[in-house]
XYZ file of C-alpha atoms in Angstrom:
471
model
C 14.603 6.227 -47.594
C 11.784 5.758 -50.018
C 8.224 4.480 -49.621
C 6.171 2.405 -52.253
C 3.287 -0.162 -52.365
C 1.525 -1.571 -49.264
C 1.493 -5.042 -47.516
C -1.136 -6.999 -45.631
C -1.100 -8.875 -42.438
C -0.009 -12.525 -42.310
C -2.870 -14.178 -40.546
C -1.127 -17.430 -40.335
C -0.248 -16.764 -36.819
C -2.215 -15.397 -34.015
C -1.366 -11.623 -33.868
C 0.398 -10.608 -30.910
C 0.673 -6.667 -30.499
C 2.545 -4.894 -27.929
C 2.522 -1.589 -26.017
C 5.860 -0.840 -24.441
C 5.956 2.459 -22.515
C 8.730 3.819 -20.160
C 7.578 4.549 -16.559
C 9.356 7.944 -16.555
C 6.391 10.378 -16.154
C 2.662 10.911 -16.662
C 1.058 8.703 -19.273
C 1.209 10.836 -22.678
C -1.958 11.041 -24.702
C 0.005 10.009 -27.609
C 1.122 6.748 -26.036
C -2.641 6.368 -25.104
C -3.535 6.738 -28.733
C -1.003 4.152 -29.902
C -2.146 1.849 -27.118
C -5.717 1.956 -28.419
C -4.584 1.407 -32.033
C -2.977 -1.849 -30.710
C -5.877 -2.695 -28.570
C -8.443 -2.322 -31.376
C -6.214 -4.543 -33.637
C -5.672 -7.226 -30.971
C -9.211 -7.498 -30.173
C -10.623 -7.449 -33.771
C -8.079 -10.207 -34.796
C -8.732 -12.154 -31.507
C -5.022 -11.505 -30.929
C -3.185 -10.572 -27.845
C -2.236 -7.094 -26.490
C 0.946 -7.322 -24.411
C 1.818 -4.593 -21.981
C 5.602 -4.378 -21.596
C 6.955 -1.884 -19.075
C 10.516 -0.799 -20.259
C 11.865 -0.168 -16.859
C 15.591 -0.404 -17.425
C 16.260 3.284 -17.110
C 16.719 3.150 -13.363
C 17.630 6.820 -12.834
C 14.166 7.836 -14.331
C 11.844 5.014 -13.438
C 9.477 5.135 -10.622
C 6.990 2.656 -9.331
C 4.223 5.199 -9.275
C 4.843 5.996 -13.082
C 4.247 2.219 -13.755
C 1.056 2.128 -11.630
C 0.045 5.399 -13.523
C 0.363 3.511 -16.862
C -1.652 0.605 -15.650
C -4.380 2.788 -14.116
C -4.531 5.028 -17.247
C -4.917 2.032 -19.725
C -7.660 0.684 -17.491
C -9.483 4.034 -17.629
C -9.622 3.991 -21.313
C -10.793 0.487 -21.367
C -7.574 -1.538 -21.652
C -7.730 -3.735 -18.881
C -6.147 -6.766 -17.349
C -9.710 -8.305 -16.969
C -9.962 -8.790 -20.703
C -8.668 -11.973 -22.190
C -7.066 -10.329 -24.889
C -4.636 -8.621 -22.363
C -1.350 -10.038 -21.204
C 1.047 -8.408 -18.810
C 2.440 -6.432 -17.416
C 5.842 -7.680 -18.410
C 9.014 -5.871 -17.328
C 11.974 -5.420 -19.549
C 14.118 -5.676 -16.636
C 13.172 -9.341 -16.187
C 14.965 -10.001 -19.568
C 18.370 -8.493 -18.942
C 20.211 -12.036 -19.271
C 18.398 -12.614 -22.516
C 19.578 -9.275 -23.937
C 23.190 -10.005 -23.272
C 22.996 -13.546 -24.316
C 21.568 -12.307 -27.609
C 24.507 -10.048 -27.982
C 26.935 -12.773 -27.509
C 25.438 -14.874 -30.227
C 25.568 -11.852 -32.549
C 29.106 -11.510 -31.741
C 30.044 -15.119 -32.143
C 28.341 -15.224 -35.460
C 30.203 -12.294 -36.783
C 27.310 -9.846 -36.923
C 29.068 -7.766 -34.271
C 32.318 -6.651 -33.101
C 34.019 -4.828 -30.176
C 35.255 -1.418 -30.614
C 37.498 0.600 -28.077
C 37.203 4.066 -29.678
C 35.964 6.828 -27.388
C 33.393 9.331 -28.601
C 35.981 12.123 -28.640
C 38.346 9.774 -30.779
C 35.494 9.213 -33.108
C 34.620 12.701 -33.437
C 38.219 13.805 -34.253
C 38.783 11.033 -36.722
C 35.529 11.714 -38.579
C 36.293 15.280 -38.738
C 39.751 14.622 -40.103
C 38.529 12.125 -42.791
C 35.337 13.988 -43.866
C 32.704 11.599 -42.004
C 29.763 12.775 -40.006
C 30.045 9.757 -37.609
C 31.522 6.428 -36.995
C 32.926 4.864 -40.159
C 33.748 1.339 -39.016
C 37.373 1.807 -38.211
C 37.455 -1.117 -35.799
C 35.551 -3.589 -37.993
C 38.548 -5.738 -38.893
C 40.736 -5.315 -35.725
C 39.590 -8.640 -34.205
C 39.139 -7.094 -30.867
C 37.566 -9.063 -28.116
C 35.495 -7.902 -24.995
C 37.391 -5.689 -22.606
C 37.170 -2.870 -20.319
C 35.789 0.278 -22.125
C 34.810 -1.392 -25.237
C 31.475 -1.279 -26.929
C 29.807 -4.036 -29.067
C 28.865 -2.738 -32.330
C 26.542 -4.285 -35.028
C 28.095 -4.805 -38.315
C 25.705 -3.206 -40.862
C 25.742 -5.087 -44.211
C 25.912 -3.703 -47.521
C 22.960 -2.927 -49.699
C 19.487 -1.823 -48.497
C 17.059 -2.685 -45.954
C 13.272 -2.716 -46.866
C 10.789 -2.154 -44.126
C 7.261 -3.438 -45.036
C 5.079 -0.922 -43.211
C 1.280 -1.253 -42.903
C 0.930 2.653 -42.894
C 3.694 3.617 -45.054
C 4.149 0.832 -47.658
C 7.703 -0.347 -48.583
C 10.297 2.024 -47.099
C 13.806 1.519 -48.266
C 16.879 2.489 -46.408
C 20.281 2.672 -47.874
C 22.533 0.747 -45.442
C 25.508 3.025 -46.523
C 23.831 5.838 -44.438
C 23.424 3.652 -41.281
C 26.587 3.466 -39.196
C 27.786 0.432 -37.279
C 25.541 0.981 -34.335
C 26.182 0.002 -30.574
C 24.395 -2.934 -29.081
C 26.102 -3.022 -25.608
C 27.758 0.082 -23.960
C 31.120 0.136 -22.539
C 29.701 -0.587 -19.201
C 28.326 -3.866 -20.270
C 24.635 -2.649 -20.517
C 22.561 -3.238 -23.700
C 21.158 -0.292 -25.514
C 17.456 0.224 -26.261
C 17.528 -1.143 -29.797
C 18.756 -4.518 -28.725
C 16.638 -4.834 -25.583
C 13.570 -3.895 -27.477
C 14.172 -6.439 -30.228
C 15.045 -9.330 -27.931
C 12.028 -8.716 -25.780
C 9.722 -8.711 -28.912
C 11.406 -11.942 -30.003
C 11.013 -13.514 -26.533
C 7.378 -12.496 -26.252
C 6.577 -13.622 -29.552
C 5.320 -10.224 -30.834
C 4.163 -10.403 -34.490
C 3.108 -6.845 -34.988
C 4.701 -3.587 -33.867
C 2.376 -0.639 -34.089
C 4.096 2.636 -32.727
C 4.698 6.297 -33.584
C 6.538 7.356 -36.791
C 9.403 8.869 -34.513
C 10.533 5.169 -34.126
C 10.746 4.689 -38.045
C 14.508 5.587 -38.257
C 15.337 2.972 -35.708
C 13.362 0.325 -37.600
C 15.948 -0.826 -40.122
C 18.564 -1.420 -37.406
C 16.150 -3.462 -35.417
C 15.070 -5.478 -38.482
C 18.858 -6.130 -39.011
C 19.036 -7.576 -35.588
C 15.899 -9.727 -36.138
C 17.213 -11.175 -39.175
C 20.880 -11.649 -37.924
C 19.283 -13.742 -35.168
C 17.481 -15.756 -37.636
C 13.951 -14.420 -36.894
C 11.246 -13.204 -39.110
C 10.706 -9.334 -38.287
C 7.338 -8.457 -37.148
C 4.819 -6.504 -39.421
C 5.647 -2.897 -38.700
C 3.339 -0.039 -38.711
C 4.213 3.504 -37.862
C 1.570 5.997 -37.055
C 1.679 9.817 -37.355
C 2.714 11.737 -34.264
C 0.469 14.115 -32.549
C 1.121 17.722 -32.931
C -0.137 21.194 -31.220
C -2.002 24.151 -32.941
C 1.554 25.245 -34.133
C 2.070 21.904 -35.765
C 4.796 21.091 -33.310
C 5.168 17.748 -31.899
C 3.219 17.574 -28.571
C 5.714 18.122 -25.696
C 5.222 17.621 -22.044
C 7.288 20.593 -21.431
C 5.099 22.886 -23.403
C 1.557 21.185 -23.999
C -0.884 19.571 -21.688
C -0.343 15.930 -22.571
C -0.750 13.796 -19.474
C -3.756 11.592 -19.829
C -4.351 11.640 -16.118
C -4.737 15.440 -15.985
C -7.652 15.229 -18.560
C -9.311 12.362 -16.324
C -8.814 14.632 -13.373
C -10.432 17.568 -15.047
C -13.548 15.747 -15.736
C -13.020 14.235 -19.298
C -15.236 10.995 -19.724
C -13.027 8.025 -20.686
C -15.510 7.130 -23.615
C -15.096 10.613 -24.913
C -11.307 10.397 -24.742
C -10.983 7.099 -26.387
C -13.321 8.113 -29.304
C -11.489 11.314 -29.850
C -8.004 9.749 -29.723
C -9.097 7.043 -32.313
C -9.943 9.931 -34.780
C -6.369 11.287 -34.742
C -4.726 10.017 -37.898
C -7.685 7.811 -38.739
C -11.391 8.574 -39.655
C -14.143 6.387 -38.435
C -16.332 7.685 -41.399
C -18.818 10.571 -41.726
C -19.993 10.207 -38.109
C -17.006 10.852 -35.795
C -18.921 10.200 -32.582
C -19.030 6.473 -32.361
C -19.199 3.781 -29.589
C -16.061 1.675 -29.240
C -17.656 -1.345 -30.578
C -18.083 0.281 -33.981
C -14.665 1.719 -34.045
C -13.114 -1.572 -33.266
C -14.894 -3.247 -35.943
C -13.890 -0.633 -38.754
C -10.291 0.361 -37.546
C -7.600 -0.668 -40.247
C -3.876 0.318 -40.179
C -4.189 0.722 -44.175
C -6.597 3.632 -43.438
C -4.402 5.442 -41.101
C -3.135 8.936 -42.586
C 0.575 9.770 -43.001
C 0.221 13.353 -41.978
C 0.836 14.420 -38.339
C -2.454 14.520 -36.287
C -3.677 17.750 -34.495
C -4.546 17.167 -30.761
C -7.203 19.876 -30.561
C -8.278 20.411 -27.013
C -11.271 22.379 -28.133
C -12.442 19.499 -30.224
C -11.806 17.113 -27.399
C -13.967 19.287 -25.295
C -16.776 19.161 -27.951
C -16.429 15.441 -28.042
C -16.749 15.325 -24.203
C -19.807 17.574 -24.252
C -21.622 15.263 -26.647
C -20.865 12.320 -24.360
C -22.064 14.171 -21.320
C -25.342 14.999 -23.290
C -25.705 11.263 -24.029
C -25.758 10.338 -20.287
C -28.777 9.774 -18.392
C -29.474 12.074 -15.575
C -28.769 9.414 -12.828
C -25.454 8.642 -14.816
C -24.670 12.398 -14.837
C -25.163 12.947 -11.227
C -22.994 9.898 -10.340
C -20.217 10.969 -12.743
C -20.234 14.618 -11.270
C -20.131 13.410 -7.678
C -16.422 13.403 -7.158
C -16.150 17.072 -8.129
C -18.926 18.171 -5.746
C -18.118 19.396 -2.213
C -19.106 16.810 0.316
C -21.562 19.181 1.980
C -23.713 19.754 -0.976
C -27.096 18.189 -0.948
C -27.051 15.571 -3.587
C -30.847 15.615 -4.171
C -30.664 19.436 -5.019
C -27.915 18.742 -7.515
C -30.000 16.079 -8.994
C -32.766 18.594 -9.591
C -30.724 21.089 -11.157
C -28.543 18.602 -13.303
C -30.987 18.300 -16.214
C -30.727 22.039 -16.763
C -26.839 22.191 -16.885
C -26.292 19.003 -18.936
C -26.317 20.847 -22.206
C -23.843 23.315 -21.169
C -21.259 21.138 -19.466
C -17.884 20.638 -21.311
C -16.309 18.758 -18.602
C -17.722 17.281 -15.260
C -15.290 19.608 -13.462
C -17.554 22.418 -14.857
C -20.629 21.389 -12.730
C -19.734 22.928 -9.487
C -19.174 26.442 -10.752
C -22.347 26.160 -12.838
C -24.525 25.580 -9.838
C -22.549 26.672 -6.558
C -25.160 29.637 -6.180
C -27.745 27.135 -5.054
C -25.545 25.856 -2.295
C -24.277 29.180 -1.050
C -25.768 31.253 1.972
C -25.364 34.248 -0.185
C -24.641 34.621 -4.004
C -21.017 35.701 -4.786
C -21.480 38.862 -6.734
C -19.754 39.544 -9.922
C -19.269 43.177 -10.054
C -19.369 43.557 -13.808
C -22.577 41.257 -14.116
C -24.159 43.313 -11.243
C -23.426 46.698 -13.044
C -24.404 45.525 -16.566
C -27.834 44.053 -15.010
C -28.891 47.241 -13.430
C -27.758 49.703 -15.805
C -31.090 50.029 -17.775
C -33.557 52.354 -16.289
C -36.357 49.873 -16.062
C -34.127 47.109 -14.168
C -34.822 48.185 -10.642
C -38.528 48.964 -11.235
C -39.050 45.597 -12.980
C -37.260 43.636 -10.263
C -39.525 45.093 -7.684
C -42.517 44.036 -9.596
C -41.170 40.560 -10.122
C -40.589 40.213 -6.363
C -44.261 41.265 -5.788
C -45.491 38.951 -8.450
C -43.438 36.047 -7.250
C -44.908 36.239 -3.802
C -48.244 34.894 -4.882
C -47.847 32.985 -8.198
C -47.457 29.266 -8.569
C -43.945 28.180 -8.118
C -42.899 26.144 -11.191
C -40.642 27.149 -13.972
C -43.333 27.572 -16.441
C -45.285 29.911 -14.351
C -42.198 32.036 -13.387
C -41.291 32.487 -16.926
C -44.753 33.472 -17.955
C -45.063 36.012 -15.235
C -41.840 37.475 -16.222
C -42.914 37.679 -19.912
C -46.165 39.260 -18.843
C -44.336 42.045 -17.019
C -41.795 42.787 -19.551
C -44.374 43.736 -22.080
C -44.600 47.198 -20.413
C -40.849 47.886 -21.303
C -40.693 46.575 -24.987
C -37.749 44.349 -24.185
C -36.782 40.714 -24.793
C -36.748 38.026 -22.232
C -32.872 37.926 -21.925
C -32.890 41.572 -20.860
C -36.038 41.426 -18.705
C -34.511 38.543 -16.638
C -31.011 39.856 -16.371
C -31.572 41.770 -12.847
C -33.528 38.794 -11.405
C -30.482 36.511 -12.399
C -27.872 38.900 -10.938
C -29.945 39.121 -7.760
C -30.324 35.454 -7.117
C -27.108 34.165 -8.656
C -24.813 36.926 -8.521
C -23.763 36.585 -12.179
C -25.026 36.970 -15.696
C -24.499 33.269 -17.019
C -25.729 30.170 -15.485
C -28.467 27.440 -15.840
C -31.873 28.470 -17.114
C -33.037 31.102 -14.888
C -36.535 29.902 -14.283
C -35.506 26.297 -13.691
C -32.873 27.541 -11.280
C -35.552 29.477 -9.415
C -37.816 26.415 -9.358
C -35.049 24.396 -7.696
C -34.091 27.029 -5.277
C -37.644 27.519 -4.025
C -39.837 30.606 -3.378
C -38.596 31.526 0.080
C -34.819 31.587 -0.774
C -35.435 33.119 -4.184
C -37.372 35.841 -2.770
C -34.994 36.408 0.127
C -32.145 37.167 -2.395
C -34.364 39.255 -4.620
C -35.400 41.430 -1.663
C -31.588 41.473 -0.389
C -30.605 42.897 -3.724
C -33.306 45.560 -3.742
C -32.234 46.549 -0.309
C -28.742 46.783 -1.401
C -29.629 48.991 -4.340
C -31.890 51.035 -2.433
C -29.128 51.669 0.192
């Protein structure tokens, strides 16, 4: 195949885009990206986004996967409540239309029956130097019968696919074997069902992953053989991991639901996914309204897009920092143990907001505030009390904190005054106090945490640490 030039959208018809996932597992982030591309285009052109569930694989489909698709789409803002949304429609409801179309293709001479088995095809192809089926049954005039498949009669010449991302892509029909439309058991194959669904649902624009590009000339042949204008095609780049391998559910973390459950924000996920294969400009962090206005398929890159979990985390952190404290507290609530005092969490929330990557990080960042005793990290404890000054300074801190005003600014000032005698920086000066109160070496700003914890509990922990060390 070869690619040249570019094409535009025919705006004479109200655009109808579709997203057609199969309910055979968790919702893939690549599918979510494709859905968002379609959603942006449907809304910006005042068109329609059709959700079609391709549920004809009875062995693998489950109702919970269908529900998962619907809920995942709603989470990223693609909701049935929007007037641009239509569906869900189900492929299984159109089974009669698939077979009726196959019959029309047969009657019009665009398809024929073949009774050769896969083993027979393989044997004959090897003997005659072919790599696949070479049309041996084309002119036998076979009718329908047990064990026979219905094959499409691929015409001579070339098939040109007009693709909004890849330009004009030419396929030599000589490289495309007469493909099966209906299996020997009487069921239609994906290629046929997919086309007939699009025809029946009035789909004008098909935006999908590039892995489907090799199927496109076959589908376009079916459209044209049935007397219909093919849709406007667009094949967007696949998502790859850091080894530049296509994202795989067997190897990579690809389930959108998993990211949702780990505390990633929907807005951050949407923003990040829209940057995979397309750039919103110099400023990557943008609201959906701005992205929707500027997104164009002609600006989508051809190269595979790297799904970088670290960068997604950076996006998520930025969105967390844009939240008001009330919004942050409410968003973190599902991850907090039920017995935790929400008012106390609200007091500490402003001091962890800058450090959170996901909402699920919040409990571990502040759990020391809600425990009867801090959980001691041995390495942090040992490092904090290695310096000769650590124990002496902690005693002085305890004495000073007994009587000083209890606010984070005063607590910090007292520490800074005491550390002058040891010629150390604040980070080293506060290490022992942090270890005594929190049990570890990292966490929220120490003096703000002490302020929230209160004088009595803070001093109890410090005195307890001193007793442990003296013992």
